[in-house]
Amino acid sequence: MFSGIIEAVGTVQAIETTAGGRRFWIQAPFVGELSVGASVAHNGACLSVIAIKHRFYCVEAVQETLSRTNLGALELGDPVNLERSLPVTARLEGHLVQGHVDTTLAILDIERVGGDSWYYTFELPPDWAHLVVEKGAIAIEGVSLTVAHLEEKAFRVAVIPWTYQHTRFPALRRGQRVNVEFDLVAKYFWRWYQLYGKVPADQRSS
C-alpha cells in the first residue's frame, strides 16, 4: 500500500527485454535501504525489487503491467516517480493507493498559473467517468492529487510548486499518456452497486 506522496525521482539506467516483459535498472537515493523483494511504486505501478547492484536496483514488469501502464514507453535517462511501500505505523499523508494502475489517460492541456503552480487537464473516457468526482482523490503517475475541475469528457488537477519540483511532472507533455489509479473507495462502491444496487426493493434485506 502507498500514499501517493513521491519519495524520490529516480532515473532509468538500463532496460532489458525478457521473454515475459521488461526489466528496468533504476538509480535512486534510497537504494542502500532496499532489499530484494521490497515493493516500490514506479510512476504509480507497484513492482518488486529483484536485484541490487551498487547504486542501482532492478525491477521486472510483466506483459500485463506493460499493457496497462506507460512503463513500456520508458527510455534510458527518463525520470521515474518512486515511492516505497508504507509501514503500518506511517501517517497517511495522501490517500490510499494500491499501486495497481487502472489505465493510462492522455494529457489534453498543461497550463501554468500563479507563477509556479500548474493545471493539468486529462481526457476522461466514459468507461472511467463514474470513478471521478470533483474534489475527490486520484493518483496520477503515482502522485496523490485532487480533482479540481470535472467536465463530461475531461478533468483537471492542480499541481502545487513543491509537487511539480519533486516529481516527474516537468517532463510530461501534451498528448503523453500517464498512469492513473482511481480512488479505491470509489471502485469498491461501484462494484457493490453493480452487484446489489439494482436488486428489486422486495428482494433486498431490510
PDB file of C-alpha atoms in Angstrom:
ATOM      1  CA  MET A   1       0.000   0.000   0.000  1.00  0.00           C
ATOM      2  CA  PHE A   2       1.155   3.526  -0.805  1.00  0.00           C
ATOM      3  CA  SER A   3       0.049   7.084  -0.074  1.00  0.00           C
ATOM      4  CA  GLY A   4       0.779   8.891  -3.338  1.00  0.00           C
ATOM      5  CA  ILE A   5       3.485  11.054  -1.757  1.00  0.00           C
ATOM      6  CA  ILE A   6       6.528  10.686  -4.007  1.00  0.00           C
ATOM      7  CA  GLU A   7       9.669   9.884  -2.065  1.00  0.00           C
ATOM      8  CA  ALA A   8      12.211  10.466  -4.824  1.00  0.00           C
ATOM      9  CA  VAL A   9      12.593  10.809  -8.572  1.00  0.00           C
ATOM     10  CA  GLY A  10      14.778   8.017  -9.905  1.00  0.00           C
ATOM     11  CA  THR A  11      16.415   7.591 -13.303  1.00  0.00           C
ATOM     12  CA  VAL A  12      16.209   4.679 -15.737  1.00  0.00           C
ATOM     13  CA  GLN A  13      19.775   3.393 -16.156  1.00  0.00           C
ATOM     14  CA  ALA A  14      19.201   0.236 -18.218  1.00  0.00           C
ATOM     15  CA  ILE A  15      16.338  -1.671 -19.849  1.00  0.00           C
ATOM     16  CA  GLU A  16      16.380  -5.402 -20.575  1.00  0.00           C
ATOM     17  CA  THR A  17      13.771  -7.219 -22.650  1.00  0.00           C
ATOM     18  CA  THR A  18      12.830 -10.658 -21.319  1.00  0.00           C
ATOM     19  CA  ALA A  19      10.547 -13.435 -22.513  1.00  0.00           C
ATOM     20  CA  GLY A  20       7.871 -12.257 -20.090  1.00  0.00           C
ATOM     21  CA  GLY A  21       8.288  -8.488 -20.176  1.00  0.00           C
ATOM     22  CA  ARG A  22      10.996  -5.953 -19.321  1.00  0.00           C
ATOM     23  CA  ARG A  23      13.487  -5.333 -16.565  1.00  0.00           C
ATOM     24  CA  PHE A  24      14.391  -1.825 -15.501  1.00  0.00           C
ATOM     25  CA  TRP A  25      17.531  -0.814 -13.635  1.00  0.00           C
ATOM     26  CA  ILE A  26      16.796   2.301 -11.594  1.00  0.00           C
ATOM     27  CA  GLN A  27      19.096   4.741  -9.841  1.00  0.00           C
ATOM     28  CA  ALA A  28      17.572   6.117  -6.635  1.00  0.00           C
ATOM     29  CA  PRO A  29      18.859   7.786  -3.453  1.00  0.00           C
ATOM     30  CA  PHE A  30      17.430   5.079  -1.175  1.00  0.00           C
ATOM     31  CA  VAL A  31      18.989   2.055  -2.913  1.00  0.00           C
ATOM     32  CA  GLY A  32      21.138   1.359   0.147  1.00  0.00           C
ATOM     33  CA  GLU A  33      17.985   0.884   2.230  1.00  0.00           C
ATOM     34  CA  LEU A  34      16.333  -1.591  -0.156  1.00  0.00           C
ATOM     35  CA  SER A  35      16.301  -5.363  -0.004  1.00  0.00           C
ATOM     36  CA  VAL A  36      15.334  -7.920  -2.632  1.00  0.00           C
ATOM     37  CA  GLY A  37      11.566  -8.406  -2.540  1.00  0.00           C
ATOM     38  CA  ALA A  38      10.791  -4.842  -1.469  1.00  0.00           C
ATOM     39  CA  SER A  39       7.792  -3.145  -3.085  1.00  0.00           C
ATOM     40  CA  VAL A  40       8.362   0.179  -4.832  1.00  0.00           C
ATOM     41  CA  ALA A  41       5.820   2.148  -6.867  1.00  0.00           C
ATOM     42  CA  HIS A  42       7.201   3.325 -10.228  1.00  0.00           C
ATOM     43  CA  ASN A  43       5.042   6.075 -11.742  1.00  0.00           C
ATOM     44  CA  GLY A  44       2.286   4.561  -9.630  1.00  0.00           C
ATOM     45  CA  ALA A  45       2.846   0.908 -10.588  1.00  0.00           C
ATOM     46  CA  CYS A  46       3.961  -1.393  -7.778  1.00  0.00           C
ATOM     47  CA  LEU A  47       6.960  -3.535  -8.755  1.00  0.00           C
ATOM     48  CA  SER A  48       9.144  -5.846  -6.676  1.00  0.00           C
ATOM     49  CA  VAL A  49      12.890  -5.390  -6.376  1.00  0.00           C
ATOM     50  CA  ILE A  50      14.604  -8.472  -7.848  1.00  0.00           C
ATOM     51  CA  ALA A  51      18.265  -7.400  -7.720  1.00  0.00           C
ATOM     52  CA  ILE A  52      20.512  -4.696  -6.260  1.00  0.00           C
ATOM     53  CA  LYS A  53      23.936  -3.633  -7.535  1.00  0.00           C
ATOM     54  CA  HIS A  54      25.851  -0.688  -6.111  1.00  0.00           C
ATOM     55  CA  ARG A  55      23.713   2.444  -6.664  1.00  0.00           C
ATOM     56  CA  PHE A  56      21.079   0.684  -8.778  1.00  0.00           C
ATOM     57  CA  TYR A  57      18.236  -1.776  -8.296  1.00  0.00           C
ATOM     58  CA  CYS A  58      16.263  -3.873 -10.753  1.00  0.00           C
ATOM     59  CA  VAL A  59      12.523  -4.468 -11.123  1.00  0.00           C
ATOM     60  CA  GLU A  60      10.611  -6.502 -13.681  1.00  0.00           C
ATOM     61  CA  ALA A  61       7.317  -5.635 -15.377  1.00  0.00           C
ATOM     62  CA  VAL A  62       5.327  -8.454 -16.988  1.00  0.00           C
ATOM     63  CA  GLN A  63       3.240  -8.012 -20.136  1.00  0.00           C
ATOM     64  CA  GLU A  64       0.042  -7.346 -18.163  1.00  0.00           C
ATOM     65  CA  THR A  65       1.732  -4.425 -16.417  1.00  0.00           C
ATOM     66  CA  LEU A  66       3.258  -3.110 -19.634  1.00  0.00           C
ATOM     67  CA  SER A  67      -0.104  -3.220 -21.426  1.00  0.00           C
ATOM     68  CA  ARG A  68      -1.966  -1.423 -18.642  1.00  0.00           C
ATOM     69  CA  THR A  69       0.649   1.244 -17.829  1.00  0.00           C
ATOM     70  CA  ASN A  70       3.066   3.563 -19.618  1.00  0.00           C
ATOM     71  CA  LEU A  71       6.147   1.747 -18.303  1.00  0.00           C
ATOM     72  CA  GLY A  72       6.730   0.201 -21.706  1.00  0.00           C
ATOM     73  CA  ALA A  73       7.405   3.687 -23.080  1.00  0.00           C
ATOM     74  CA  LEU A  74      10.239   4.384 -20.627  1.00  0.00           C
ATOM     75  CA  GLU A  75      13.617   5.109 -22.188  1.00  0.00           C
ATOM     76  CA  LEU A  76      17.145   5.407 -20.841  1.00  0.00           C
ATOM     77  CA  GLY A  77      17.550   8.521 -18.721  1.00  0.00           C
ATOM     78  CA  ASP A  78      13.830   9.003 -18.126  1.00  0.00           C
ATOM     79  CA  PRO A  79      12.776  10.216 -14.667  1.00  0.00           C
ATOM     80  CA  VAL A  80      10.563   7.913 -12.607  1.00  0.00           C
ATOM     81  CA  ASN A  81       8.361   8.789  -9.628  1.00  0.00           C
ATOM     82  CA  LEU A  82       9.289   6.471  -6.755  1.00  0.00           C
ATOM     83  CA  GLU A  83       7.552   5.617  -3.504  1.00  0.00           C
ATOM     84  CA  ARG A  84       8.399   2.754  -1.182  1.00  0.00           C
ATOM     85  CA  SER A  85       5.518   0.869   0.432  1.00  0.00           C
ATOM     86  CA  LEU A  86       4.098   2.343   3.623  1.00  0.00           C
ATOM     87  CA  PRO A  87       4.945   0.856   7.016  1.00  0.00           C
ATOM     88  CA  VAL A  88       1.834   0.040   9.038  1.00  0.00           C
ATOM     89  CA  THR A  89       2.541   2.811  11.546  1.00  0.00           C
ATOM     90  CA  ALA A  90       3.066   5.556   8.936  1.00  0.00           C
ATOM     91  CA  ARG A  91       0.867   8.646   8.739  1.00  0.00           C
ATOM     92  CA  LEU A  92      -1.275   8.641   5.588  1.00  0.00           C
ATOM     93  CA  GLU A  93      -0.347  11.976   4.005  1.00  0.00           C
ATOM     94  CA  GLY A  94      -2.065  11.480   0.633  1.00  0.00           C
ATOM     95  CA  HIS A  95      -4.750   8.827   0.106  1.00  0.00           C
ATOM     96  CA  LEU A  96      -4.871   5.033  -0.117  1.00  0.00           C
ATOM     97  CA  VAL A  97      -3.028   3.996  -3.281  1.00  0.00           C
ATOM     98  CA  GLN A  98      -2.608   0.311  -4.114  1.00  0.00           C
ATOM     99  CA  GLY A  99      -0.006   0.670  -6.815  1.00  0.00           C
ATOM    100  CA  HIS A 100      -2.368  -1.101  -9.231  1.00  0.00           C
ATOM    101  CA  VAL A 101      -2.704   1.181 -12.242  1.00  0.00           C
ATOM    102  CA  ASP A 102      -6.185   1.071 -13.778  1.00  0.00           C
ATOM    103  CA  THR A 103      -5.428   2.659 -17.133  1.00  0.00           C
ATOM    104  CA  THR A 104      -3.498   5.384 -18.930  1.00  0.00           C
ATOM    105  CA  LEU A 105      -5.060   8.699 -19.925  1.00  0.00           C
ATOM    106  CA  ALA A 106      -3.829  11.358 -22.334  1.00  0.00           C
ATOM    107  CA  ILE A 107      -2.828  14.847 -21.224  1.00  0.00           C
ATOM    108  CA  LEU A 108      -5.040  17.355 -23.031  1.00  0.00           C
ATOM    109  CA  ASP A 109      -3.555  20.578 -21.707  1.00  0.00           C
ATOM    110  CA  ILE A 110      -0.869  21.960 -19.390  1.00  0.00           C
ATOM    111  CA  GLU A 111      -1.309  25.488 -18.066  1.00  0.00           C
ATOM    112  CA  ARG A 112       0.957  27.479 -15.785  1.00  0.00           C
ATOM    113  CA  VAL A 113      -0.975  29.540 -13.237  1.00  0.00           C
ATOM    114  CA  GLY A 114       0.010  31.904 -10.463  1.00  0.00           C
ATOM    115  CA  GLY A 115       3.686  31.825 -11.337  1.00  0.00           C
ATOM    116  CA  ASP A 116       4.776  28.403 -10.109  1.00  0.00           C
ATOM    117  CA  SER A 117       1.577  26.322  -9.978  1.00  0.00           C
ATOM    118  CA  TRP A 118       0.183  24.263 -12.836  1.00  0.00           C
ATOM    119  CA  TYR A 119      -3.103  22.911 -14.164  1.00  0.00           C
ATOM    120  CA  TYR A 120      -3.012  19.544 -15.936  1.00  0.00           C
ATOM    121  CA  THR A 121      -6.102  18.528 -17.890  1.00  0.00           C
ATOM    122  CA  PHE A 122      -6.699  14.882 -18.811  1.00  0.00           C
ATOM    123  CA  GLU A 123      -9.151  13.057 -21.018  1.00  0.00           C
ATOM    124  CA  LEU A 124     -11.958  11.170 -19.263  1.00  0.00           C
ATOM    125  CA  PRO A 125     -13.387   8.298 -21.322  1.00  0.00           C
ATOM    126  CA  PRO A 126     -16.951   7.173 -20.494  1.00  0.00           C
ATOM    127  CA  ASP A 127     -15.711   3.820 -19.163  1.00  0.00           C
ATOM    128  CA  TRP A 128     -13.985   5.584 -16.259  1.00  0.00           C
ATOM    129  CA  ALA A 129     -16.129   8.681 -15.700  1.00  0.00           C
ATOM    130  CA  HIS A 130     -18.137   7.101 -12.860  1.00  0.00           C
ATOM    131  CA  LEU A 131     -14.984   6.823 -10.724  1.00  0.00           C
ATOM    132  CA  VAL A 132     -14.083  10.525 -10.798  1.00  0.00           C
ATOM    133  CA  VAL A 133     -15.731  13.186  -8.629  1.00  0.00           C
ATOM    134  CA  GLU A 134     -14.867  16.838  -8.165  1.00  0.00           C
ATOM    135  CA  LYS A 135     -12.649  17.341  -5.083  1.00  0.00           C
ATOM    136  CA  GLY A 136     -12.098  13.588  -4.978  1.00  0.00           C
ATOM    137  CA  ALA A 137      -8.746  11.809  -4.852  1.00  0.00           C
ATOM    138  CA  ILE A 138      -6.927  10.384  -7.854  1.00  0.00           C
ATOM    139  CA  ALA A 139      -3.378   9.095  -8.395  1.00  0.00           C
ATOM    140  CA  ILE A 140      -1.579  10.387 -11.498  1.00  0.00           C
ATOM    141  CA  GLU A 141       1.857   8.863 -12.159  1.00  0.00           C
ATOM    142  CA  GLY A 142       1.713   7.693  -8.549  1.00  0.00           C
ATOM    143  CA  VAL A 143       1.071  11.201  -7.182  1.00  0.00           C
ATOM    144  CA  SER A 144      -1.914  11.744  -4.889  1.00  0.00           C
ATOM    145  CA  LEU A 145      -3.892  14.641  -6.360  1.00  0.00           C
ATOM    146  CA  THR A 146      -7.307  16.245  -6.022  1.00  0.00           C
ATOM    147  CA  VAL A 147      -9.713  16.645  -8.928  1.00  0.00           C
ATOM    148  CA  ALA A 148     -10.006  20.429  -9.161  1.00  0.00           C
ATOM    149  CA  HIS A 149     -12.490  20.613 -12.034  1.00  0.00           C
ATOM    150  CA  LEU A 150     -14.659  17.986 -13.688  1.00  0.00           C
ATOM    151  CA  GLU A 151     -16.333  18.005 -17.088  1.00  0.00           C
ATOM    152  CA  GLU A 152     -18.158  15.346 -19.075  1.00  0.00           C
ATOM    153  CA  LYS A 153     -15.094  14.206 -21.017  1.00  0.00           C
ATOM    154  CA  ALA A 154     -12.185  15.709 -19.092  1.00  0.00           C
ATOM    155  CA  PHE A 155     -10.922  16.587 -15.636  1.00  0.00           C
ATOM    156  CA  ARG A 156      -8.253  18.888 -14.259  1.00  0.00           C
ATOM    157  CA  VAL A 157      -5.875  18.703 -11.320  1.00  0.00           C
ATOM    158  CA  ALA A 158      -3.825  21.466  -9.747  1.00  0.00           C
ATOM    159  CA  VAL A 159      -0.140  20.797  -9.100  1.00  0.00           C
ATOM    160  CA  ILE A 160       1.491  22.973  -6.446  1.00  0.00           C
ATOM    161  CA  PRO A 161       5.115  24.152  -6.825  1.00  0.00           C
ATOM    162  CA  TRP A 162       6.572  21.631  -4.348  1.00  0.00           C
ATOM    163  CA  THR A 163       4.901  18.688  -6.094  1.00  0.00           C
ATOM    164  CA  TYR A 164       5.941  19.984  -9.507  1.00  0.00           C
ATOM    165  CA  GLN A 165       9.568  20.339  -8.433  1.00  0.00           C
ATOM    166  CA  HIS A 166       9.822  16.955  -6.682  1.00  0.00           C
ATOM    167  CA  THR A 167       8.133  14.681  -9.240  1.00  0.00           C
ATOM    168  CA  ARG A 168       8.416  13.912 -12.949  1.00  0.00           C
ATOM    169  CA  PHE A 169       5.658  16.388 -13.840  1.00  0.00           C
ATOM    170  CA  PRO A 170       8.114  18.797 -15.551  1.00  0.00           C
ATOM    171  CA  ALA A 171       8.909  16.021 -18.053  1.00  0.00           C
ATOM    172  CA  LEU A 172       5.271  15.469 -19.051  1.00  0.00           C
ATOM    173  CA  ARG A 173       3.942  16.879 -22.329  1.00  0.00           C
ATOM    174  CA  ARG A 174       0.575  17.334 -24.040  1.00  0.00           C
ATOM    175  CA  GLY A 175      -0.589  14.133 -25.686  1.00  0.00           C
ATOM    176  CA  GLN A 176       1.510  11.945 -23.406  1.00  0.00           C
ATOM    177  CA  ARG A 177      -0.272   9.119 -21.599  1.00  0.00           C
ATOM    178  CA  VAL A 178       0.013   8.926 -17.827  1.00  0.00           C
ATOM    179  CA  ASN A 179      -0.678   6.152 -15.339  1.00  0.00           C
ATOM    180  CA  VAL A 180      -3.934   6.580 -13.454  1.00  0.00           C
ATOM    181  CA  GLU A 181      -5.247   4.774 -10.392  1.00  0.00           C
ATOM    182  CA  PHE A 182      -8.771   5.737  -9.418  1.00  0.00           C
ATOM    183  CA  ASP A 183      -9.891   6.067  -5.815  1.00  0.00           C
ATOM    184  CA  LEU A 184     -10.085   2.704  -4.055  1.00  0.00           C
ATOM    185  CA  VAL A 185     -13.302   3.558  -2.205  1.00  0.00           C
ATOM    186  CA  ALA A 186     -14.990   4.600  -5.461  1.00  0.00           C
ATOM    187  CA  LYS A 187     -14.047   1.303  -7.115  1.00  0.00           C
ATOM    188  CA  TYR A 188     -15.399  -0.822  -4.264  1.00  0.00           C
ATOM    189  CA  PHE A 189     -18.586   1.222  -4.098  1.00  0.00           C
ATOM    190  CA  TRP A 190     -19.135   0.820  -7.848  1.00  0.00           C
ATOM    191  CA  ARG A 191     -18.573  -2.930  -7.594  1.00  0.00           C
ATOM    192  CA  TRP A 192     -21.087  -3.124  -4.759  1.00  0.00           C
ATOM    193  CA  TYR A 193     -23.582  -1.148  -6.843  1.00  0.00           C
ATOM    194  CA  GLN A 194     -23.094  -3.488  -9.800  1.00  0.00           C
ATOM    195  CA  LEU A 195     -23.829  -6.491  -7.604  1.00  0.00           C
ATOM    196  CA  TYR A 196     -26.565  -5.178  -5.335  1.00  0.00           C
ATOM    197  CA  GLY A 197     -27.629  -1.682  -6.342  1.00  0.00           C
ATOM    198  CA  LYS A 198     -30.139  -2.806  -8.966  1.00  0.00           C
ATOM    199  CA  VAL A 199     -31.776  -5.572  -6.958  1.00  0.00           C
ATOM    200  CA  PRO A 200     -35.569  -5.044  -6.753  1.00  0.00           C
ATOM    201  CA  ALA A 201     -36.634  -3.496  -3.462  1.00  0.00           C
ATOM    202  CA  ASP A 202     -38.707  -6.540  -2.442  1.00  0.00           C
ATOM    203  CA  GLN A 203     -35.624  -8.764  -2.743  1.00  0.00           C
ATOM    204  CA  ARG A 204     -33.330  -6.631  -0.604  1.00  0.00           C
ATOM    205  CA  SER A 205     -32.767  -7.405   3.045  1.00  0.00           C
ATOM    206  CA  SER A 206     -34.066  -4.743   5.414  1.00  0.00           C
TER     207      SER A 206
END
